[in-house]
Short mmCIF file of C-alpha atoms and ligand atoms in Angstrom, two decimals:
data_model
loop_
_atom_site.label_atom_id
_atom_site.label_comp_id
_atom_site.label_asym_id
_atom_site.label_seq_id
_atom_site.Cartn_x
_atom_site.Cartn_y
_atom_site.Cartn_z
CA MET A 17 151.02 -58.22 44.03
CA THR A 18 149.76 -58.96 47.50
CA ARG A 19 146.53 -61.42 48.16
CA PRO A 20 143.76 -59.34 49.08
CA GLN A 21 143.61 -59.47 52.52
CA LEU A 22 140.45 -61.43 54.38
CA PRO A 23 138.88 -60.69 57.71
CA LEU A 24 140.98 -62.84 61.00
CA THR A 25 137.87 -63.75 61.57
CA ARG A 26 137.16 -65.74 58.62
CA ARG A 27 137.03 -69.74 59.74
CA SER A 28 137.68 -70.03 55.65
CA PHE A 29 140.84 -67.75 54.99
CA LEU A 30 141.01 -69.31 51.86
CA ALA A 31 142.80 -73.13 53.03
CA GLY A 32 141.27 -75.66 50.81
CA SER A 33 141.60 -73.61 47.56
CA ALA A 34 142.07 -76.35 45.16
CA VAL A 35 143.76 -73.95 42.49
CA ALA A 36 147.16 -71.66 42.21
CA GLY A 37 146.07 -68.61 44.28
CA LEU A 38 146.13 -65.08 42.65
CA ALA A 39 149.63 -64.62 44.74
CA ALA A 40 151.05 -67.58 43.12
CA ILE A 41 150.77 -66.31 40.16
CA THR A 42 152.45 -62.55 39.99
CA GLY A 43 155.17 -63.08 42.60
CA CYS A 44 154.80 -62.17 45.96
CA GLY A 45 155.67 -57.82 45.56
CA ALA A 46 154.18 -54.35 46.34
CA PRO A 47 151.33 -52.57 44.70
CA ALA A 48 152.26 -50.12 42.39
CA ALA A 49 151.37 -46.51 43.53
CA SER A 50 149.07 -46.58 40.12
CA GLY A 51 147.48 -49.98 41.64
CA PRO A 52 148.18 -53.09 41.34
CA PRO A 53 150.48 -54.57 38.47
CA ALA A 54 148.98 -56.73 35.65
CA LEU A 55 148.60 -60.53 36.06
CA PRO A 56 149.97 -62.12 33.58
CA LEU A 57 148.41 -64.87 31.68
CA ARG A 58 149.48 -66.99 28.75
CA PRO A 59 147.84 -69.27 26.28
CA GLY A 60 149.37 -71.17 24.59
CA PRO A 61 150.44 -74.86 23.90
CA MET A 62 150.89 -76.91 26.19
CA THR A 63 151.02 -81.23 27.52
CA LEU A 64 147.59 -81.88 30.26
CA ASP A 65 148.35 -84.55 32.19
CA LEU A 66 145.26 -87.51 31.49
CA ALA A 67 146.31 -90.40 33.64
CA GLY A 68 150.23 -90.53 32.31
CA THR A 69 148.97 -89.76 29.20
CA GLY A 70 150.49 -86.86 27.56
CA ALA A 71 147.34 -84.80 25.93
CA ARG A 72 148.52 -81.96 23.16
CA THR A 73 146.44 -78.58 23.19
CA TRP A 74 146.15 -75.36 24.65
CA GLY A 75 146.00 -73.87 27.78
CA TYR A 76 146.83 -71.37 29.85
CA GLY A 77 149.53 -73.24 31.49
CA THR A 78 147.75 -75.41 33.69
CA VAL A 79 144.01 -77.19 32.36
CA PRO A 80 142.19 -74.99 33.96
CA GLY A 81 144.25 -72.10 34.04
CA PRO A 82 144.92 -70.41 37.16
CA GLU A 83 143.12 -69.34 39.76
CA ILE A 84 142.02 -65.20 39.37
CA ARG A 85 141.20 -64.62 43.27
CA LEU A 86 140.45 -60.62 43.51
CA ARG A 87 137.86 -58.78 46.51
CA ALA A 88 134.76 -57.29 45.21
CA GLY A 89 135.70 -53.42 44.49
CA GLU A 90 139.16 -53.96 43.14
CA LEU A 91 140.51 -53.71 39.76
CA LEU A 92 140.95 -56.61 37.64
CA ARG A 93 144.40 -56.06 35.48
CA VAL A 94 145.45 -58.56 33.45
CA ARG A 95 147.95 -58.94 30.76
CA VAL A 96 146.94 -60.98 28.24
CA GLN A 97 150.18 -61.93 25.59
CA ASN A 98 149.34 -64.45 23.45
CA GLY A 99 151.15 -67.48 22.28
CA LEU A 100 148.80 -69.78 20.70
CA PRO A 101 149.58 -70.47 16.25
CA ASP A 102 145.75 -68.33 16.17
CA ASP A 103 144.01 -65.34 17.25
CA THR A 104 142.67 -65.15 20.80
CA THR A 105 140.51 -62.87 23.60
CA VAL A 106 139.73 -63.08 27.26
CA HIS A 107 135.83 -63.03 27.99
CA TRP A 108 135.21 -62.45 31.75
CA HIS A 109 132.09 -65.65 31.92
CA GLY A 110 129.28 -63.61 34.29
CA LEU A 111 131.07 -60.38 35.40
CA ALA A 112 129.89 -57.41 34.07
CA PRO A 113 132.73 -55.23 32.33
CA PRO A 114 132.28 -51.46 30.51
CA ASN A 115 131.75 -53.34 26.89
CA ALA A 116 135.49 -53.01 25.80
CA MET A 117 136.75 -55.54 28.04
CA ASP A 118 134.30 -58.06 27.42
CA GLY A 119 136.45 -59.86 25.15
CA VAL A 120 134.17 -61.36 22.18
CA PRO A 121 136.44 -60.91 18.86
CA GLY A 122 134.94 -58.57 16.03
CA VAL A 123 132.44 -56.82 18.55
CA THR A 124 133.83 -55.71 21.80
CA GLN A 125 138.11 -55.54 20.45
CA ARG A 126 139.71 -56.97 17.88
CA PRO A 127 141.64 -60.52 18.30
CA ILE A 128 145.33 -60.70 20.11
CA ALA A 129 146.94 -61.04 17.92
CA PRO A 130 150.15 -65.05 17.53
CA GLY A 131 152.55 -62.90 19.54
CA GLY A 132 150.09 -59.72 20.95
CA GLU A 133 149.26 -58.25 24.23
CA PHE A 134 145.91 -57.38 25.76
CA LEU A 135 145.76 -55.51 28.95
CA TYR A 136 142.24 -56.29 30.56
CA GLU A 137 141.59 -53.40 33.21
CA PHE A 138 138.78 -52.92 35.08
CA ARG A 139 136.54 -52.88 38.44
CA THR A 140 134.99 -56.10 39.56
CA PRO A 141 132.05 -54.38 42.22
CA VAL A 142 130.62 -57.79 42.00
CA PRO A 143 131.12 -60.81 44.88
CA GLY A 144 130.49 -64.32 43.33
CA SER A 145 132.18 -67.69 41.27
CA PHE A 146 133.48 -66.70 37.67
CA MET A 147 134.92 -68.16 35.53
CA TYR A 148 136.62 -67.43 32.31
CA HIS A 149 137.59 -68.27 29.20
CA ALA A 150 138.90 -67.96 25.37
CA HIS A 151 136.25 -66.46 22.89
CA VAL A 152 137.25 -67.11 19.84
CA GLY A 153 135.54 -70.42 17.78
CA MET A 154 136.24 -73.10 19.57
CA GLN A 155 139.70 -72.41 22.05
CA LEU A 156 137.52 -72.65 25.34
CA ASP A 157 136.87 -76.16 24.55
CA ARG A 158 140.44 -76.94 23.98
CA GLY A 159 141.55 -75.96 27.70
CA LEU A 160 141.51 -72.39 27.50
CA TYR A 161 139.51 -71.68 30.95
CA GLY A 162 139.82 -70.37 34.12
CA PRO A 163 138.06 -69.99 37.76
CA LEU A 164 138.08 -66.52 38.59
CA VAL A 165 136.00 -65.89 42.16
CA VAL A 166 135.26 -62.28 43.81
CA GLU A 167 135.58 -62.47 47.18
CA PRO A 168 133.15 -60.07 49.46
CA ARG A 169 134.28 -57.34 51.30
CA ASP A 170 132.12 -58.70 54.33
CA GLU A 171 131.91 -62.61 53.96
CA PRO A 172 128.31 -63.54 55.52
CA LEU A 173 129.12 -67.77 55.37
CA ALA A 174 130.79 -69.26 57.87
CA TYR A 175 132.64 -72.77 56.76
CA ASP A 176 136.55 -74.20 56.91
CA ARG A 177 137.85 -74.50 53.91
CA GLU A 178 136.73 -73.68 50.08
CA HIS A 179 137.45 -75.34 45.84
CA THR A 180 136.52 -75.01 43.49
CA LEU A 181 135.84 -77.49 40.78
CA MET A 182 135.85 -77.61 37.16
CA LEU A 183 133.80 -80.32 35.16
CA ASP A 184 134.48 -79.99 31.14
CA ASP A 185 134.06 -82.48 28.76
CA TRP A 186 137.01 -83.56 26.56
CA ALA A 187 138.19 -84.22 22.92
CA ASP A 188 140.71 -87.46 22.08
CA GLY A 189 142.12 -84.28 19.64
CA VAL A 190 140.01 -85.45 16.15
CA ASP A 191 137.06 -83.48 16.29
CA GLU A 192 135.80 -85.06 13.15
CA HIS A 193 132.57 -81.60 13.23
CA ARG A 194 135.23 -78.85 13.23
CA GLY A 195 138.65 -80.88 13.61
CA HIS A 196 139.83 -78.67 16.52
CA ALA A 197 138.00 -79.64 20.15
CA GLY A 198 140.21 -80.53 23.48
CA GLY A 199 143.72 -80.79 21.54
CA GLU A 200 145.75 -79.93 18.51
CA PRO A 201 143.97 -79.93 15.26
CA GLY A 202 144.50 -83.60 13.94
CA THR A 203 146.78 -85.06 16.10
CA PRO A 204 145.41 -87.36 18.63
CA ALA A 205 145.16 -86.31 21.97
CA VAL A 206 145.81 -89.53 23.48
CA PRO A 207 148.43 -90.87 21.08
CA ASP A 208 148.72 -95.11 21.52
CA ALA A 209 146.52 -95.05 24.08
CA ARG A 210 143.77 -96.91 22.04
CA GLU A 211 142.10 -97.99 25.08
CA VAL A 212 141.47 -95.11 26.95
CA VAL A 213 140.59 -92.86 24.03
CA SER A 214 137.95 -96.24 23.19
CA PHE A 215 135.99 -95.98 26.56
CA GLY A 216 132.68 -94.44 25.22
CA GLY A 217 133.54 -93.93 22.19
CA ARG A 218 132.27 -90.44 21.53
CA ARG A 219 133.04 -87.31 20.25
CA TYR A 220 133.46 -86.28 24.20
CA PRO A 221 135.39 -89.64 25.42
CA PHE A 222 136.45 -88.17 28.61
CA LEU A 223 135.00 -86.38 31.48
CA LEU A 224 137.49 -84.37 34.16
CA VAL A 225 137.51 -82.35 36.89
CA ASN A 226 139.57 -79.76 36.79
CA GLY A 227 141.68 -81.23 34.35
CA ARG A 228 141.77 -84.46 35.80
CA PRO A 229 139.76 -88.04 34.14
CA PRO A 230 138.59 -90.77 36.18
CA GLU A 231 140.98 -92.24 37.14
CA ASP A 232 143.37 -90.06 38.33
CA PRO A 233 140.34 -87.82 39.97
CA ALA A 234 141.01 -84.44 41.98
CA VAL A 235 140.82 -85.18 45.96
CA VAL A 236 139.03 -82.35 47.97
CA GLU A 237 139.78 -82.71 51.09
CA GLY A 238 138.69 -81.52 54.94
CA ARG A 239 138.54 -82.27 58.12
CA PRO A 240 135.90 -84.15 59.98
CA GLY A 241 133.22 -82.22 60.63
CA ASP A 242 134.25 -79.66 58.85
CA ARG A 243 132.09 -77.29 56.71
CA LEU A 244 133.29 -76.50 52.95
CA ARG A 245 132.24 -74.37 50.43
CA LEU A 246 132.31 -76.15 46.90
CA ARG A 247 132.35 -73.42 43.45
CA VAL A 248 130.86 -76.21 41.24
CA MET A 249 131.21 -74.46 37.25
CA ASN A 250 130.14 -76.23 33.46
CA VAL A 251 132.69 -75.19 31.46
CA ALA A 252 131.91 -78.07 28.98
CA ALA A 253 130.91 -77.59 24.99
CA ASP A 254 129.05 -79.82 25.24
CA THR A 255 127.75 -81.60 28.01
CA GLY A 256 125.50 -80.93 30.76
CA PHE A 257 126.17 -82.38 34.65
CA ARG A 258 124.45 -83.63 36.89
CA PHE A 259 127.10 -83.59 40.04
CA ALA A 260 126.25 -84.96 44.11
CA ILE A 261 128.85 -86.51 46.26
CA ALA A 262 127.99 -90.03 47.92
CA GLY A 263 126.01 -89.93 51.88
CA HIS A 264 126.95 -85.93 51.87
CA PRO A 265 123.97 -83.62 51.17
CA LEU A 266 124.36 -80.16 49.69
CA THR A 267 122.64 -76.86 50.35
CA ILE A 268 122.47 -74.50 47.14
CA THR A 269 123.35 -70.34 48.79
CA HIS A 270 124.42 -69.41 45.14
CA THR A 271 123.49 -69.16 41.78
CA ASP A 272 126.19 -68.01 39.02
CA GLY A 273 127.67 -66.13 41.81
CA MET A 274 124.72 -64.73 42.69
CA PRO A 275 123.37 -65.47 46.31
CA VAL A 276 119.90 -67.82 47.04
CA GLU A 277 117.80 -69.04 49.75
CA PRO A 278 119.74 -71.75 51.14
CA VAL A 279 118.07 -74.89 50.12
CA THR A 280 119.74 -78.47 50.54
CA VAL A 281 119.25 -81.31 48.01
CA ASP A 282 120.75 -84.49 46.80
CA ALA A 283 121.89 -83.46 43.73
CA LEU A 284 122.61 -80.45 41.03
CA ARG A 285 122.00 -79.61 37.44
CA LEU A 286 124.85 -77.24 35.22
CA GLY A 287 124.37 -76.20 31.65
CA MET A 288 127.33 -75.49 30.08
CA GLY A 289 128.45 -71.98 31.60
CA GLU A 290 126.43 -72.64 34.61
CA ARG A 291 127.81 -71.93 38.60
CA TYR A 292 126.05 -73.54 41.63
CA ASP A 293 128.22 -72.65 44.72
CA VAL A 294 127.15 -75.42 48.17
CA LEU A 295 127.70 -75.88 51.20
CA VAL A 296 128.78 -79.80 52.22
CA ASP A 297 128.88 -80.40 56.36
CA LEU A 298 131.72 -83.02 56.73
CA ARG A 299 130.52 -86.34 58.94
CA GLN A 300 132.41 -87.06 62.35
CA ARG A 301 133.68 -89.91 60.77
CA GLY A 302 135.58 -89.90 57.48
CA GLY A 303 136.71 -91.73 54.62
CA THR A 304 136.65 -90.94 51.36
CA TRP A 305 133.73 -90.72 48.91
CA GLN A 306 132.37 -90.65 45.10
CA ILE A 307 132.19 -87.20 43.97
CA GLY A 308 130.28 -88.31 40.56
CA VAL A 309 129.36 -85.66 37.35
CA GLN A 310 126.72 -87.45 34.99
CA PRO A 311 126.89 -85.86 32.02
CA GLU A 312 123.14 -85.36 30.78
CA GLY A 313 121.10 -87.79 28.04
CA ARG A 314 124.57 -89.52 27.47
CA PRO A 315 126.82 -92.27 28.90
CA GLY A 316 129.77 -92.38 30.89
CA GLN A 317 131.11 -90.50 34.43
CA GLY A 318 133.25 -88.54 35.87
CA ARG A 319 134.25 -88.34 38.88
CA ALA A 320 136.86 -86.41 41.34
CA VAL A 321 136.67 -87.64 45.34
CA LEU A 322 135.73 -86.76 48.46
CA ARG A 323 138.57 -87.24 51.03
CA TYR A 324 139.26 -86.95 55.25
CA THR A 325 140.86 -88.53 58.10
CA GLY A 326 143.71 -89.61 56.59
CA SER A 327 141.77 -92.81 54.74
CA PRO A 328 144.43 -94.26 52.49
CA ALA A 329 145.14 -93.40 48.67
CA SER A 330 143.91 -97.14 48.70
CA ALA A 331 140.84 -96.70 49.99
CA THR A 332 139.51 -94.65 47.05
CA PRO A 333 136.62 -96.74 45.57
CA PRO A 334 136.71 -97.85 41.68
CA ALA A 335 135.62 -95.59 39.37
CA GLU A 336 132.81 -97.21 38.53
CA SER A 337 131.15 -96.41 41.44
CA ARG A 338 128.64 -93.89 41.10
CA PRO A 339 127.11 -92.02 44.39
CA ALA A 340 122.71 -92.53 43.97
CA GLU A 341 121.92 -88.84 44.75
CA LEU A 342 122.73 -88.68 41.45
CA ASP A 343 118.99 -89.64 41.12
CA GLY A 344 118.11 -87.37 44.65
CA ARG A 345 117.05 -84.53 44.50
CA LEU A 346 117.07 -81.30 42.25
CA ALA A 347 116.49 -77.80 42.97
CA GLY A 348 114.80 -76.76 39.52
CA TYR A 349 115.57 -71.82 39.56
CA ASP A 350 111.28 -72.09 40.77
CA GLU A 351 112.64 -73.51 43.82
CA LEU A 352 115.50 -70.66 44.62
CA LEU A 353 114.63 -67.43 46.33
CA ALA A 354 117.16 -64.63 45.05
CA THR A 355 118.04 -62.74 48.28
CA GLU A 356 119.01 -59.87 46.39
CA PRO A 357 117.14 -59.34 43.67
CA LEU A 358 116.97 -57.49 40.74
CA PRO A 359 115.55 -53.99 41.80
CA VAL A 360 112.85 -53.79 38.51
CA PRO A 361 110.27 -51.32 38.39
CA THR A 362 106.60 -52.67 38.75
CA GLY A 363 104.14 -52.40 36.08
CA SER A 364 105.37 -53.78 33.12
CA PRO A 365 109.12 -54.61 31.39
CA ASP A 366 110.06 -51.58 28.61
CA ARG A 367 110.83 -53.76 26.07
CA VAL A 368 109.58 -57.94 26.14
CA PHE A 369 111.37 -60.19 22.82
CA ASP A 370 109.67 -64.13 22.17
CA LEU A 371 112.56 -65.59 20.76
CA THR A 372 112.08 -69.62 19.90
CA LEU A 373 115.52 -71.47 19.73
CA GLU A 374 114.72 -74.49 17.35
CA GLY A 375 117.74 -76.27 16.21
CA THR A 376 120.52 -74.15 16.24
CA GLU A 377 118.25 -71.13 15.21
CA ILE A 378 117.01 -67.75 17.34
CA ASN A 379 113.29 -66.60 15.56
CA GLY A 380 114.81 -68.68 12.60
CA GLN A 381 118.00 -66.40 12.16
CA SER A 382 121.69 -67.15 12.40
CA TYR A 383 124.68 -65.02 13.83
CA PRO A 384 125.67 -63.44 12.03
CA ASP A 385 122.93 -62.86 9.46
CA ALA A 386 120.92 -62.02 12.62
CA ASP A 387 119.17 -59.47 13.60
CA PRO A 388 119.77 -57.18 16.82
CA LEU A 389 118.35 -56.95 19.94
CA PRO A 390 117.29 -53.36 20.00
CA VAL A 391 117.72 -51.98 23.20
CA ALA A 392 117.92 -47.78 25.38
CA ASP A 393 119.66 -47.28 28.39
CA GLY A 394 118.31 -47.74 31.15
CA GLU A 395 115.01 -50.48 29.86
CA TRP A 396 113.54 -52.57 31.48
CA VAL A 397 114.14 -55.83 29.06
CA ARG A 398 112.49 -59.02 29.07
CA LEU A 399 113.46 -62.22 27.14
CA ASN A 400 110.83 -64.93 26.34
CA LEU A 401 112.81 -68.06 25.46
CA ARG A 402 110.84 -71.35 23.95
CA ASN A 403 112.79 -74.07 23.08
CA THR A 404 111.17 -76.35 20.28
CA GLY A 405 113.93 -77.95 19.65
CA ALA A 406 114.59 -81.54 20.76
CA LYS A 407 118.04 -80.69 22.79
CA TRP A 408 118.52 -77.82 25.76
CA HIS A 409 120.40 -74.71 25.49
CA PRO A 410 122.26 -73.44 28.30
CA MET A 411 121.35 -69.46 26.89
CA HIS A 412 124.22 -66.51 28.80
CA LEU A 413 124.06 -63.46 28.40
CA HIS A 414 127.25 -61.09 28.38
CA GLY A 415 127.66 -57.74 30.38
CA HIS A 416 124.63 -58.29 32.51
CA HIS A 417 122.77 -60.34 35.64
CA PHE A 418 119.38 -60.84 35.02
CA GLN A 419 116.61 -62.76 37.48
CA VAL A 420 114.80 -66.08 35.90
CA ARG A 421 110.48 -65.22 36.17
CA THR A 422 109.36 -67.55 38.87
CA PRO A 423 106.08 -67.59 40.46
CA SER A 424 107.36 -66.55 43.66
CA GLY A 425 108.49 -63.92 42.06
CA ARG A 426 111.80 -63.97 43.26
CA GLY A 427 113.92 -66.08 40.57
CA PRO A 428 117.50 -66.81 41.26
CA VAL A 429 119.77 -63.58 39.79
CA LYS A 430 122.13 -65.65 36.72
CA ASP A 431 123.98 -65.42 33.66
CA THR A 432 123.02 -68.86 32.25
CA VAL A 433 119.57 -70.34 31.97
CA ALA A 434 118.50 -73.76 30.69
CA VAL A 435 115.71 -73.57 28.22
CA PRO A 436 115.06 -77.28 28.35
CA SER A 437 113.72 -79.27 25.74
CA ARG A 438 110.93 -80.24 23.24
CA GLY A 439 108.56 -77.18 24.30
CA GLY A 440 110.59 -75.88 27.66
CA GLU A 441 109.80 -72.17 28.49
CA VAL A 442 112.14 -69.52 30.98
CA SER A 443 112.06 -65.35 31.22
CA ILE A 444 114.36 -63.58 32.51
CA ASP A 445 114.50 -59.90 32.72
CA PHE A 446 117.07 -57.30 33.30
CA LEU A 447 117.94 -53.79 33.91
CA ALA A 448 119.40 -52.40 30.70
CA THR A 449 122.09 -50.31 32.44
CA ASN A 450 125.96 -51.27 30.92
CA PRO A 451 125.37 -49.39 27.76
CA GLY A 452 127.39 -51.78 24.55
CA ARG A 453 127.27 -54.30 22.02
CA TRP A 454 126.53 -57.25 24.22
CA LEU A 455 126.51 -61.26 22.96
CA PHE A 456 123.40 -63.40 24.06
CA HIS A 457 124.09 -66.68 23.12
CA CYS A 458 123.95 -70.59 23.63
CA HIS A 459 126.91 -71.89 25.53
CA ASN A 460 126.97 -75.11 24.35
CA HIS A 461 129.65 -74.05 22.19
CA HIS A 462 128.97 -76.16 19.31
CA HIS A 463 125.47 -74.38 19.33
CA MET A 464 127.42 -70.97 19.47
CA GLU A 465 129.51 -71.66 16.16
CA ASP A 466 126.07 -72.49 14.42
CA GLY A 467 125.31 -69.14 14.74
CA MET A 468 122.69 -69.13 18.02
CA VAL A 469 123.95 -65.46 19.08
CA ARG A 470 122.38 -62.71 19.18
CA LEU A 471 123.77 -59.47 19.73
CA VAL A 472 121.94 -56.97 22.98
CA ASP A 473 122.48 -53.23 21.38
CA TYR A 474 122.50 -50.46 23.04
CA GLY A 475 126.24 -49.21 22.33
CU1 C2O B 513 131.10 -67.67 28.73
CU2 C2O B 513 129.71 -66.07 25.30
O1 C2O B 513 130.51 -66.56 27.23
CU1 CU B 514 122.46 -74.56 22.53
#
């Protein structure tokens, strides 16, 4: 298929996309009369190069998987050919497809057996920065994820280049809890590299940006004076991050792909499953700048590098240098104003659920032994979330966008919201206009596997 044609006036014409574009994985060919040919996506065993050491794991050919990029209103057609020795599915995180295309095994489809195929096919009317990932067990944690970008028909933002940065935590292949997170079961992902495995020495010793460890960081390139657009995505299973670039403020333009009034901050905080789009103005004098990725509540550090004007590679600062901006100003949900709020009517919601998050239970229940949340087509639904536990929970709703309730009344439109620990409260509203059986769950995948899941049911 041909790559979506963009207006020639657009300054950003895919110049700096960090990963391969759609055309690169489909090959260029004439679109079929009936629509675009299906894009093949092949989950299978692979080796990830971690600074010269091969880590055996599962992925879509690369980690992250190939970028899928299309324009608003186009048909997404992806044929998944399962090369794994295990069942799999693909979930389109942040998109609102028809229920049967949502990729939840046992809820929206039968899982794809080893050697089997499944065609995902649906329209993508809403532009934004999304992700795709496997939705069977902890498969996402091994590297079965990739970026999905839906371009608007007319890009309202002016920028010169864009890059996608996917933040991940990475185990050493031996997860004592589940036996299979990040790397093949029972196989150390980094054999004969004890010194690498032991830095950190905990369950997620590696923090990766676009699949690259701090010793061999991903490089974001630009030119002096450029305006960059970064799509920052947290795809980690178990880690919230702060994100900052030394010497460069970040202007937030989108939360989970949905536009907000621009707010300039020093750093971002991203729960698992959250995404932020930011604009970054490069200075006139070039150089090499640290991009710091700091895990919340645990030691360790990931990094990438921003480099412009041909600085020699040897100018790369050492791995331990950490942007001071990581300690600077963040924007809470209260400070973000949706520019396209949900069309929620006035008055009070049709349906309200009070949900207490405690441990990895919701109102004392663990999925699948948990009551569904019944709603009816067309209803305005409110979820009041209260976290009484010691861990934060980034809660993700499939199939819908929701609006965070803030004093302004114009809280950000999102699909994943981090509920702070120890009494943190967040309320969200959504419109039940996409009938089906949809998951609402914590995007800490360990918590999800422990049953921190409910079904929103109006199938
Ligand atoms: Cu990315 Cu069920 O989620
Ligand atoms: Cu959680």
